[in-house]
Protein backbone atom coordinates (compact mmCIF):
# COMPACT_ATOMS: atom_id res chain seq x y z
CA UNK A 1 -102.73 -203.64 49.06
CA UNK A 2 -99.77 -202.41 47.02
CA UNK A 3 -98.29 -204.51 44.23
CA UNK A 4 -95.34 -204.42 41.86
CA UNK A 5 -93.72 -206.61 39.21
CA UNK A 6 -90.06 -207.46 39.76
CA UNK A 7 -88.12 -209.91 37.60
CA UNK A 8 -91.37 -210.91 35.87
CA UNK A 9 -92.96 -211.84 39.18
CA UNK A 10 -95.85 -210.22 41.04
CA UNK A 11 -94.85 -209.06 44.53
CA UNK A 12 -96.65 -207.54 47.50
CA UNK A 13 -94.99 -204.30 48.59
CA UNK A 14 -94.52 -203.34 52.23
CA UNK A 15 -96.01 -200.15 53.65
CA UNK A 16 -92.63 -198.42 53.62
CA UNK A 17 -91.81 -199.76 50.12
CA UNK A 18 -88.50 -201.15 51.41
CA UNK A 19 -89.33 -204.85 51.07
CA UNK A 20 -91.59 -207.14 49.07
CA UNK A 21 -92.90 -210.70 49.18
CA UNK A 22 -93.70 -212.82 46.09
CA UNK A 23 -97.39 -213.43 45.55
CA UNK A 24 -98.90 -216.84 44.81
CA UNK A 25 -100.04 -215.62 41.39
CA UNK A 26 -97.08 -215.06 39.12
CA UNK A 27 -98.59 -211.95 37.50
CA UNK A 28 -101.15 -209.27 38.25
CA UNK A 29 -103.21 -210.40 35.26
CA UNK A 30 -103.31 -213.95 36.64
CA UNK A 31 -104.37 -212.67 40.06
CA UNK A 32 -107.12 -210.54 38.54
CA UNK A 33 -108.39 -213.59 36.64
CA UNK A 34 -109.04 -215.50 39.84
CA UNK A 35 -105.59 -216.22 41.20
CA UNK A 36 -104.30 -215.41 44.66
CA UNK A 37 -102.62 -212.32 46.08
CA UNK A 38 -101.50 -214.29 49.13
CA UNK A 39 -97.76 -214.17 49.94
CA UNK A 40 -95.62 -217.08 48.80
CA UNK A 41 -92.11 -216.76 50.15
CA UNK A 42 -89.80 -214.67 52.27
CA UNK A 43 -89.46 -210.91 52.32
CA UNK A 44 -86.89 -209.46 49.95
CA UNK A 45 -85.30 -206.04 49.67
CA UNK A 46 -87.11 -203.88 47.11
CA UNK A 47 -85.45 -201.44 44.74
CA UNK A 48 -88.14 -199.50 42.84
CA UNK A 49 -85.61 -198.94 40.04
CA UNK A 50 -85.83 -202.67 39.31
CA UNK A 51 -89.62 -202.62 38.93
CA UNK A 52 -91.37 -203.13 35.64
CA UNK A 53 -94.86 -201.71 35.22
CA UNK A 54 -97.21 -203.47 37.70
CA UNK A 55 -99.13 -204.81 34.68
CA UNK A 56 -96.49 -204.87 31.91
CA UNK A 57 -98.85 -206.26 29.28
CA UNK A 58 -102.63 -206.11 29.26
CA UNK A 59 -105.16 -206.97 26.59
CA UNK A 60 -107.01 -203.63 26.68
CA UNK A 61 -105.92 -200.05 27.34
CA UNK A 62 -108.63 -197.43 26.92
CA UNK A 63 -107.60 -193.85 27.58
CA UNK A 64 -110.22 -191.23 28.31
CA UNK A 65 -110.22 -187.46 28.60
CA UNK A 66 -111.86 -186.95 31.97
CA UNK A 67 -110.36 -183.48 32.45
CA UNK A 68 -112.16 -181.58 29.71
CA UNK A 69 -110.10 -178.45 30.30
CA UNK A 70 -107.16 -180.37 28.80
CA UNK A 71 -109.19 -181.27 25.71
CA UNK A 72 -110.17 -177.64 25.26
CA UNK A 73 -106.59 -176.37 25.51
CA UNK A 74 -104.91 -178.89 23.22
CA UNK A 75 -107.64 -178.44 20.60
CA UNK A 76 -107.12 -174.68 20.75
CA UNK A 77 -103.42 -175.31 20.12
CA UNK A 78 -104.17 -177.00 16.80
CA UNK A 79 -106.98 -174.60 15.85
CA UNK A 80 -109.82 -177.04 16.41
CA UNK A 81 -113.15 -176.11 18.02
CA UNK A 82 -114.34 -178.19 20.94
CA UNK A 83 -117.90 -179.52 20.49
CA UNK A 84 -120.23 -178.78 23.40
CA UNK A 85 -121.09 -182.47 23.78
CA UNK A 86 -117.54 -183.19 25.01
CA UNK A 87 -118.78 -181.91 28.39
CA UNK A 88 -121.42 -184.69 28.56
CA UNK A 89 -119.97 -187.54 26.47
CA UNK A 90 -116.42 -188.74 27.29
CA UNK A 91 -113.71 -188.96 24.67
CA UNK A 92 -111.89 -192.31 24.68
CA UNK A 93 -109.46 -194.12 22.40
CA UNK A 94 -107.90 -197.59 22.42
CA UNK A 95 -104.18 -197.32 23.06
CA UNK A 96 -101.12 -199.54 23.21
CA UNK A 97 -101.63 -202.14 25.97
CA UNK A 98 -97.91 -202.60 26.61
CA UNK A 99 -96.63 -200.51 29.52
CA UNK A 100 -93.03 -199.42 29.97
CA UNK A 101 -91.09 -199.53 33.24
CA UNK A 102 -91.05 -196.33 35.34
CA UNK A 103 -87.45 -195.56 34.35
CA UNK A 104 -87.66 -196.56 30.68
CA UNK A 105 -86.17 -194.01 28.27
CA UNK A 106 -88.49 -191.86 26.18
CA UNK A 107 -87.38 -192.50 22.61
CA UNK A 108 -87.98 -189.37 20.57
CA UNK A 109 -87.46 -188.08 17.07
CA UNK A 110 -86.88 -184.29 17.15
CA UNK A 111 -89.54 -183.83 14.46
CA UNK A 112 -92.28 -185.60 16.39
CA UNK A 113 -93.05 -183.01 19.08
CA UNK A 114 -92.66 -185.42 21.99
CA UNK A 115 -94.70 -184.57 25.08
CA UNK A 116 -95.41 -186.19 28.46
CA UNK A 117 -98.91 -186.53 29.89
CA UNK A 118 -99.30 -187.30 33.59
CA UNK A 119 -102.48 -189.16 34.37
CA UNK A 120 -104.15 -191.60 36.71
CA UNK A 121 -105.26 -195.04 35.56
CA UNK A 122 -107.41 -197.80 37.02
CA UNK A 123 -107.16 -201.55 36.50
CA UNK A 124 -110.48 -203.39 36.56
CA UNK A 125 -111.85 -206.79 37.35
CA UNK A 126 -114.48 -208.23 35.02
CA UNK A 127 -117.03 -205.61 33.91
CA UNK A 128 -120.31 -206.73 32.30
CA UNK A 129 -121.52 -205.21 29.05
CA UNK A 130 -123.81 -202.29 29.76
CA UNK A 131 -122.47 -201.69 33.27
CA UNK A 132 -123.72 -198.62 35.11
CA UNK A 133 -121.29 -196.03 36.49
CA UNK A 134 -121.86 -197.52 39.97
CA UNK A 135 -121.01 -201.00 38.68
CA UNK A 136 -118.02 -199.57 36.85
CA UNK A 137 -116.66 -197.98 40.02
CA UNK A 138 -117.22 -201.22 41.97
CA UNK A 139 -115.15 -203.12 39.38
CA UNK A 140 -112.00 -201.03 39.99
CA UNK A 141 -109.33 -203.18 41.63
CA UNK A 142 -106.19 -201.03 41.47
CA UNK A 143 -105.07 -197.48 40.73
CA UNK A 144 -101.72 -196.32 39.35
CA UNK A 145 -100.04 -193.42 37.49
CA UNK A 146 -99.15 -193.27 33.79
CA UNK A 147 -96.95 -191.11 31.62
CA UNK A 148 -98.95 -191.23 28.41
CA UNK A 149 -96.49 -190.08 25.74
CA UNK A 150 -97.96 -187.99 22.92
CA UNK A 151 -96.19 -187.14 19.66
CA UNK A 152 -97.85 -183.79 19.06
CA UNK A 153 -96.48 -183.20 15.56
CA UNK A 154 -97.98 -186.48 14.34
CA UNK A 155 -101.43 -186.05 15.89
CA UNK A 156 -103.07 -183.56 13.49
CA UNK A 157 -102.38 -185.58 10.34
CA UNK A 158 -103.36 -188.83 12.02
CA UNK A 159 -106.64 -187.46 13.39
CA UNK A 160 -107.46 -185.86 10.04
CA UNK A 161 -107.93 -189.39 8.70
CA UNK A 162 -110.88 -189.76 11.09
CA UNK A 163 -109.71 -193.07 12.53
CA UNK A 164 -107.94 -192.26 15.82
CA UNK A 165 -104.44 -192.47 17.29
CA UNK A 166 -101.85 -195.10 16.35
CA UNK A 167 -98.40 -193.73 15.50
CA UNK A 168 -98.82 -190.65 17.67
CA UNK A 169 -99.40 -192.69 20.84
CA UNK A 170 -96.44 -195.00 21.69
CA UNK A 171 -96.42 -197.09 24.89
CA UNK A 172 -97.03 -195.32 28.20
CA UNK A 173 -94.70 -195.69 31.15
CA UNK A 174 -96.20 -196.75 34.46
CA UNK A 175 -95.38 -195.96 38.08
CA UNK A 176 -93.75 -198.89 39.92
CA UNK A 177 -96.73 -199.63 42.19
CA UNK A 178 -100.43 -200.34 41.76
CA UNK A 179 -102.54 -199.73 44.87
CA UNK A 180 -106.01 -200.99 45.79
CA UNK A 181 -108.52 -198.15 46.18
CA UNK A 182 -109.27 -198.85 49.86
CA UNK A 183 -105.57 -198.24 50.66
CA UNK A 184 -105.67 -194.72 49.18
CA UNK A 185 -106.80 -192.02 51.65
CA UNK A 186 -108.01 -189.71 48.88
CA UNK A 187 -110.21 -192.25 47.10
CA UNK A 188 -113.88 -191.24 47.24
CA UNK A 189 -115.27 -194.24 45.39
CA UNK A 190 -114.76 -192.94 41.86
CA UNK A 191 -112.13 -190.17 42.05
CA UNK A 192 -108.71 -189.94 43.67
CA UNK A 193 -107.97 -186.67 45.44
CA UNK A 194 -104.39 -185.50 45.72
CA UNK A 195 -101.64 -183.76 43.76
CA UNK A 196 -100.09 -184.92 40.51
CA UNK A 197 -96.53 -183.62 40.56
CA UNK A 198 -94.39 -183.18 37.47
CA UNK A 199 -90.80 -181.95 37.36
CA UNK A 200 -89.02 -181.20 34.09
CA UNK A 201 -85.23 -181.15 34.33
CA UNK A 202 -85.45 -180.87 38.11
CA UNK A 203 -87.79 -177.87 38.15
CA UNK A 204 -91.49 -177.93 39.11
CA UNK A 205 -93.69 -178.01 36.00
CA UNK A 206 -97.03 -179.11 37.44
CA UNK A 207 -98.70 -179.49 40.84
CA UNK A 208 -102.20 -180.18 39.56
CA UNK A 209 -105.10 -181.44 41.67
CA UNK A 210 -106.48 -184.80 40.55
CA UNK A 211 -109.81 -184.43 42.34
CA UNK A 212 -110.57 -181.05 40.75
CA UNK A 213 -111.87 -180.50 37.24
CA UNK A 214 -112.53 -184.20 36.58
CA UNK A 215 -115.68 -183.93 34.49
CA UNK A 216 -116.09 -187.71 34.24
CA UNK A 217 -115.17 -189.92 37.19
CA UNK A 218 -113.70 -193.40 36.82
CA UNK A 219 -117.07 -195.10 37.28
CA UNK A 220 -118.39 -193.12 34.31
CA UNK A 221 -115.28 -193.89 32.24
CA UNK A 222 -115.57 -197.63 32.93
CA UNK A 223 -119.29 -197.56 32.07
CA UNK A 224 -118.56 -195.64 28.86
CA UNK A 225 -116.00 -198.28 27.83
CA UNK A 226 -118.42 -201.11 28.66
CA UNK A 227 -121.46 -199.72 26.81
CA UNK A 228 -121.28 -202.27 23.99
CA UNK A 229 -118.70 -204.78 25.26
CA UNK A 230 -117.79 -206.65 28.40
CA UNK A 231 -114.40 -205.67 29.79
CA UNK A 232 -112.27 -208.62 30.93
CA UNK A 233 -110.27 -208.46 34.15
CA UNK A 234 -107.05 -206.57 33.57
CA UNK A 235 -108.55 -203.77 31.49
CA UNK A 236 -106.66 -200.49 32.04
CA UNK A 237 -108.57 -197.23 31.77
CA UNK A 238 -106.74 -193.91 31.89
CA UNK A 239 -108.10 -190.59 33.08
CA UNK A 240 -106.37 -188.55 30.41
CA UNK A 241 -104.08 -185.67 31.32
CA UNK A 242 -104.88 -184.12 34.69
CA UNK A 243 -105.81 -180.49 34.12
CA UNK A 244 -107.13 -177.66 36.29
CA UNK A 245 -108.68 -174.29 35.55
CA UNK A 246 -107.73 -171.35 37.74
CA UNK A 247 -110.07 -169.74 40.27
CA UNK A 248 -111.43 -167.38 37.60
CA UNK A 249 -112.21 -170.23 35.20
CA UNK A 250 -109.20 -169.56 32.98
CA UNK A 251 -106.58 -172.08 31.83
CA UNK A 252 -104.32 -171.54 34.83
CA UNK A 253 -100.76 -170.30 35.18
CA UNK A 254 -97.33 -171.97 35.05
CA UNK A 255 -95.75 -172.95 38.37
CA UNK A 256 -93.07 -170.30 37.79
CA UNK A 257 -95.82 -167.66 37.80
CA UNK A 258 -97.44 -168.92 41.00
CA UNK A 259 -99.99 -171.26 39.39
CA UNK A 260 -100.54 -175.01 39.63
CA UNK A 261 -98.87 -175.53 36.29
CA UNK A 262 -99.70 -178.30 33.87
CA UNK A 263 -99.40 -182.06 33.38
CA UNK A 264 -98.20 -181.77 29.79
CA UNK A 265 -96.16 -179.34 27.71
CA UNK A 266 -98.95 -178.75 25.18
CA UNK A 267 -101.10 -176.95 27.75
CA UNK A 268 -98.30 -174.62 28.79
CA UNK A 269 -97.56 -173.87 25.11
CA UNK A 270 -101.23 -173.03 24.53
CA UNK A 271 -101.30 -170.63 27.48
CA UNK A 272 -98.05 -169.03 26.26
CA UNK A 273 -99.60 -168.57 22.82
CA UNK A 274 -102.68 -166.94 24.28
CA UNK A 275 -100.57 -164.63 26.45
CA UNK A 276 -97.61 -163.88 24.17
CA UNK A 277 -98.71 -164.74 20.64
CA UNK A 278 -96.62 -167.90 20.41
CA UNK A 279 -95.27 -170.85 22.44
CA UNK A 280 -92.05 -170.47 24.40
CA UNK A 281 -91.60 -173.92 25.94
CA UNK A 282 -90.11 -176.51 23.56
CA UNK A 283 -91.27 -180.09 23.41
CA UNK A 284 -88.94 -182.74 24.81
CA UNK A 285 -85.42 -183.06 23.45
CA UNK A 286 -82.58 -185.47 24.06
CA UNK A 287 -81.35 -185.44 27.64
CA UNK A 288 -84.52 -183.97 29.15
CA UNK A 289 -85.56 -185.56 32.44
CA UNK A 290 -89.24 -186.04 33.30
CA UNK A 291 -90.27 -187.03 36.82
CA UNK A 292 -93.90 -187.74 37.72
CA UNK A 293 -95.38 -188.75 41.06
CA UNK A 294 -98.65 -188.52 42.94
CA UNK A 295 -98.89 -187.14 46.49
CA UNK A 296 -101.92 -188.29 48.44
CA UNK A 297 -103.89 -186.21 50.93
CA UNK A 298 -101.44 -187.24 53.67
CA UNK A 299 -98.34 -186.24 51.70
CA UNK A 300 -97.27 -189.77 50.75
CA UNK A 301 -96.21 -191.10 47.34
CA UNK A 302 -98.20 -194.36 47.18
CA UNK A 303 -97.34 -195.24 43.58
CA UNK A 304 -93.66 -194.35 43.60
CA UNK A 305 -92.00 -192.22 40.92
CA UNK A 306 -91.84 -192.30 37.15
CA UNK A 307 -88.43 -190.94 36.16
CA UNK A 308 -87.56 -190.96 32.47
CA UNK A 309 -84.80 -189.50 30.31
CA UNK A 310 -85.37 -188.56 26.68
CA UNK A 311 -83.12 -190.32 24.18
CA UNK A 312 -82.74 -189.73 20.47
CA UNK A 313 -84.42 -192.50 18.50
CA UNK A 314 -81.74 -194.47 16.66
CA UNK A 315 -81.82 -194.26 12.88
CA UNK A 316 -83.55 -190.85 12.76
CA UNK A 317 -81.79 -187.54 12.29
């Protein structure tokens, strides 16, 4: 099953993504709460550019860091050591539960160090408090792709307060489609295997493998989130930035140098610093174009594309 939200209405998307049919439930959240996904109307032409996020507003967004290589690299960039326990105990923060459309502009202040982060996310049904990883995986109803925007220049000061992200994590943009796990050929029950593709200004920036280097699978992330609370249907849990090491265990190489590249600018800047003594790739500036999509193991794009242009935030010089 593949779903989208068009004109504030939940729709079922055809296999070729050319048409859609309204669902009986008006929203994905209503369907997850016991409504119906059954069709309710005639087929209509579908333009992915008219799609909102499949779940435009949730009640809970919890973003993890399943790819610990990413955590290691971005902490190196700000001179912070990575505790050994990060390999056994997932990082997770509570983010903004409003999700932007796949073509929404990225509003940026030049001083904020605006970065994209390409990641997978799952949408759950009800999850009981204290759920096991197996129960967590069984509660996953849909998978999608996020661009989790990070304002890198704001993060160090905010984290130094010891109370987590707020200003440095604005709303994420979401791919146009959410897909049920059984419809994804690379889904193994808790991980999705395939390629996360990122282009920056029309050039390949990342071709990272989502099934590789995922220290914590989605079942473990859901269980971590549910340790002391029940998760209501419609909870969104992100994987964190997809990140791969190279064959020698190093941080990998940019696409331009024959590597898989990266799913965020911060990782490439860290590698440039290690190799050259300083970063060479700037953070996002006005007019930059970021395109993110996932290719499954059969070469398809089941979630559609996120395509965003950076715009100067009004009122800030």
